[in-house]
Coordinates of C-alpha atoms in Angstrom, one line a residue:
M21 CA -120.1 -17.3 64.7
P22 CA -119.2 -13.9 63.6
E23 CA -118.6 -12.3 66.5
T24 CA -115.3 -15.2 66.7
A25 CA -113.8 -14.7 63.5
G26 CA -113.0 -11.2 63.9
P27 CA -110.2 -12.0 67.1
V28 CA -109.1 -15.0 65.4
T29 CA -108.3 -13.3 61.9
E30 CA -106.5 -10.7 64.2
L31 CA -104.5 -13.1 65.6
A32 CA -103.8 -15.0 62.8
S33 CA -102.3 -11.5 61.0
Q34 CA -99.9 -11.3 64.1
Y35 CA -98.8 -14.8 64.0
V36 CA -98.5 -14.2 60.2
S37 CA -96.7 -11.1 60.9
Q38 CA -94.1 -12.4 63.6
V39 CA -93.2 -15.4 61.1
T40 CA -92.5 -13.1 58.4
K41 CA -90.0 -11.2 60.9
D42 CA -88.5 -14.1 62.0
L43 CA -87.8 -15.5 58.0
E44 CA -86.1 -12.1 57.6
Q45 CA -84.1 -12.3 61.0
N46 CA -83.0 -16.0 60.3
V47 CA -82.5 -14.8 56.6
K48 CA -79.7 -12.1 57.7
E49 CA -78.1 -14.4 60.2
Q50 CA -77.7 -17.4 57.8
E51 CA -75.7 -14.3 55.4
R52 CA -74.1 -13.4 58.3
V53 CA -72.8 -16.9 59.1
T54 CA -71.9 -17.7 55.7
A55 CA -70.2 -14.6 55.2
E56 CA -67.9 -15.6 58.4
I57 CA -67.6 -18.9 57.3
A58 CA -66.1 -17.6 54.2
A59 CA -63.6 -15.5 55.4
L60 CA -63.1 -18.1 57.8
Q61 CA -62.1 -20.8 54.8
E62 CA -60.3 -17.8 52.9
R63 CA -58.2 -17.5 56.4
L64 CA -57.8 -21.5 56.9
A65 CA -56.5 -22.4 53.2
A66 CA -53.8 -19.1 53.5
L67 CA -52.7 -20.7 57.0
Q68 CA -52.8 -23.9 55.4
H69 CA -50.7 -23.0 52.7
D70 CA -48.3 -21.3 54.5
H71 CA -48.1 -24.3 57.1
A72 CA -46.8 -25.9 53.5
I73 CA -44.5 -23.2 53.0
L74 CA -43.0 -23.9 56.6
L75 CA -42.9 -27.3 56.4
N76 CA -40.7 -27.3 52.8
M77 CA -38.2 -24.8 54.6
Q78 CA -38.1 -27.2 57.9
Q79 CA -37.1 -30.6 55.4
A80 CA -34.3 -28.2 53.6
L81 CA -32.8 -27.2 57.2
G82 CA -33.0 -30.7 58.5
I83 CA -35.0 -29.3 61.5
A84 CA -37.0 -32.1 63.0
A85 CA -40.8 -31.2 62.5
P86 CA -42.8 -31.2 65.9
A87 CA -46.4 -33.0 66.5
P88 CA -48.8 -30.9 65.2
A89 CA -51.3 -29.9 68.2
P90 CA -55.0 -31.8 67.6
V91 CA -57.4 -29.5 66.3
V92 CA -60.6 -28.7 68.4
P93 CA -63.8 -27.6 66.7
A94 CA -65.3 -24.5 69.2
P95 CA -68.9 -25.4 70.4
R96 CA -71.7 -23.2 68.7
G97 CA -73.8 -21.1 70.6
K98 CA -77.0 -21.1 70.8
S99 CA -77.0 -18.0 67.9
G100 CA -75.5 -20.9 65.6
G101 CA -72.3 -18.9 64.9
A102 CA -68.5 -19.6 66.2
R103 CA -67.9 -19.3 69.7
R104 CA -65.5 -16.6 70.2
P105 CA -62.3 -17.6 72.1
D106 CA -62.0 -16.4 75.8
T107 CA -60.2 -13.1 75.7
K108 CA -59.2 -12.8 79.5
K109 CA -55.9 -12.5 80.4
P110 CA -54.5 -15.1 82.8
G111 CA -53.9 -13.3 86.2
P112 CA -50.2 -12.2 87.2
K113 CA -48.7 -15.6 88.6
K114 CA -47.3 -15.6 92.6
P115 CA -43.5 -15.8 92.4
A116 CA -42.6 -18.4 93.6
A117 CA -40.8 -18.9 97.6
K118 CA -36.8 -18.4 97.0
K119 CA -34.7 -21.3 99.2
P120 CA -32.1 -20.2 101.5
A121 CA -29.0 -20.5 99.9
A122 CA -26.5 -23.1 101.2
R123 CA -23.5 -21.2 103.2
K124 CA -20.4 -22.1 101.8
P125 CA -17.4 -23.2 104.2
A126 CA -15.2 -19.7 104.3
A127 CA -12.0 -20.3 102.5
K128 CA -9.2 -20.7 104.1
K129 CA -7.1 -17.7 104.3
V130 CA -3.3 -18.4 102.8
P131 CA -1.0 -16.0 104.4
A132 CA 1.1 -13.6 101.9
K133 CA 4.4 -14.2 101.2
P134 CA 6.6 -11.3 102.1
A135 CA 7.6 -9.3 98.8
Q136 CA 11.2 -9.5 98.2
P137 CA 13.3 -6.5 98.2
E138 CA 14.4 -5.5 94.9
P139 CA 17.9 -5.7 93.8
A140 CA 19.1 -1.6 94.0
Q141 CA 20.0 -1.1 90.3
P142 CA 23.4 0.8 90.1
A143 CA 22.7 5.2 89.3
Q144 CA 23.5 5.3 85.8
Q145 CA 26.6 8.2 85.8
Q146 CA 26.1 10.7 83.7
P147 CA 28.7 12.0 81.3
A148 CA 30.9 15.1 82.5
Q149 CA 29.8 18.0 80.3
P150 CA 32.6 19.8 78.7
S151 CA 34.0 22.4 80.9
Q152 CA 33.1 25.8 78.9
P153 CA 36.0 28.3 78.2
A154 CA 35.9 31.6 80.7
Q155 CA 34.0 34.8 79.5
P156 CA 36.6 37.7 78.9
T157 CA 35.1 40.4 80.9
L158 CA 34.1 43.9 79.7
V159 CA 37.6 45.5 80.4
E160 CA 39.1 43.0 78.7
L161 CA 36.8 43.9 75.5
V162 CA 37.1 47.7 76.0
R163 CA 40.8 47.3 76.4
R164 CA 41.1 44.9 73.2
Y165 CA 38.6 47.1 71.0
L166 CA 40.4 50.2 72.0
T167 CA 43.8 48.3 71.3
E168 CA 42.4 47.5 67.4
Q169 CA 40.7 51.0 66.8
N170 CA 43.7 53.6 65.5
E171 CA 41.7 56.8 66.2
P172 CA 40.2 57.5 69.6
R173 CA 36.5 56.4 70.2
S174 CA 33.6 57.5 72.2
A175 CA 31.5 55.2 75.0
A176 CA 28.8 54.8 72.7
E177 CA 30.7 53.8 69.3
V178 CA 32.5 51.1 71.7
A179 CA 28.7 50.5 73.2
E180 CA 27.1 49.7 69.7
A181 CA 30.7 47.7 68.4
L182 CA 31.0 45.6 71.6
G183 CA 27.1 45.2 71.1
R184 CA 27.5 43.9 67.6
T185 CA 30.2 41.3 68.1
Y186 CA 28.6 40.0 70.8
P187 CA 24.9 40.3 71.3
E188 CA 24.2 38.0 74.1
R189 CA 26.1 40.2 76.6
A190 CA 23.3 43.2 76.1
V191 CA 26.5 45.5 76.3
Q192 CA 25.0 49.3 77.6
T193 CA 26.3 52.3 76.6
K194 CA 26.4 53.7 80.5
V195 CA 28.3 50.9 81.9
V196 CA 30.8 51.2 78.8
R197 CA 30.9 54.6 79.8
T198 CA 31.5 53.6 83.5
T199 CA 34.0 51.0 82.9
L200 CA 36.2 53.4 80.6
E201 CA 36.4 56.0 82.9
N202 CA 38.3 53.4 85.3
L203 CA 40.3 52.8 82.6
V204 CA 41.5 56.4 82.9
A205 CA 41.3 56.4 86.5
R206 CA 43.8 53.8 86.7
N207 CA 45.9 55.4 83.6
G208 CA 44.7 52.1 81.5
A209 CA 43.1 54.4 78.7
H210 CA 43.3 57.8 77.8
R211 CA 40.3 60.4 77.6
S212 CA 40.4 63.6 75.3
K213 CA 37.6 66.1 74.9
Q214 CA 36.4 67.5 71.2
G215 CA 33.6 70.0 71.7
S216 CA 30.8 68.6 74.1
S217 CA 32.1 64.9 73.0
V218 CA 34.6 62.6 75.1
F219 CA 36.3 60.1 72.7
Y220 CA 39.4 57.5 74.6
T221 CA 41.8 56.0 73.4
V222 CA 43.9 52.7 75.0
A223 CA 47.2 53.9 77.2
A224 CA 50.0 51.9 76.7
E225 CA 50.4 48.4 78.7
P226 CA 49.3 49.2 82.5
A227 CA 51.0 47.2 85.0
P228 CA 49.5 44.1 86.1
E229 CA 48.5 45.5 90.0
T230 CA 46.8 48.5 87.7
A231 CA 45.0 45.9 85.5
E232 CA 43.5 43.9 88.8
K233 CA 42.1 47.3 90.3
A234 CA 40.8 47.7 86.9
E235 CA 39.2 44.5 86.6
G236 CA 38.0 44.3 90.1
A237 CA 36.4 47.7 90.9
D238 CA 34.5 46.7 87.2
T239 CA 33.4 43.2 88.7
T240 CA 31.8 44.9 91.9
E241 CA 29.9 47.4 89.9

C-alpha cells in the first residue's frame, strides 16, 4: 500500500498544477474577450449614434432612405473570440472581350459647290497731293544774298548766312566758294581781295544767257 501512494500523489500534483495554469489562462482569455467586447460595444454605440444623425439629415434633405442591410453575426472561433473578417483581396477581374463595332455605311459625298468669284471692288483713288513749289537753286540763293548786302562778303560768311536761313539744305562753305567763282567767271559777281581774304559782291544783272549758263554749271557740279 505505501508503494502505490507515491505515484498517485505525484500524478495528483501534476493535475493540480495543470488545472491551475488552465484556470489562469481561462481568466486571462475572459479578460481579453471582455475588453474586446467592451471596445466593440463602444464602437457600435458610436456607429448607431452617427447612423441616427445621418438619418435625420437624410430626412431633412428629402432623400429616400435605402433599405438597411441585415446584420449577420460572425461565427465564433474555437477560442471563443469573435472571428476576424477575411482580409484577402479579390483577384483582378478579367476584362470582358470587346464586341466588334458594327460598321457604319459610308456617307455619300456631296459635290462641293464652285466658289463664286467676289465682285471686284473699285480701287480707291488717293487724293492728289498738292505740288510743292520748286526750291531755288544755290546760285539764286547766293546772288540774292549778295544783292541784299551793302558790302562785300566772304564765302564763309555767305555759307554761314545761308545755313542759318536754310538749315535743311546743309550748305557747305566749299560749295558756296565754287558757286561764287562760277559767278565771277560769268560776270555774275565781282571778287576783291583784302590781304589774304577774298570777298565777293554781286555784279549788275547779267544777261539771261549768262545766268542760265551759271545755273547749269552749278547743277552739274
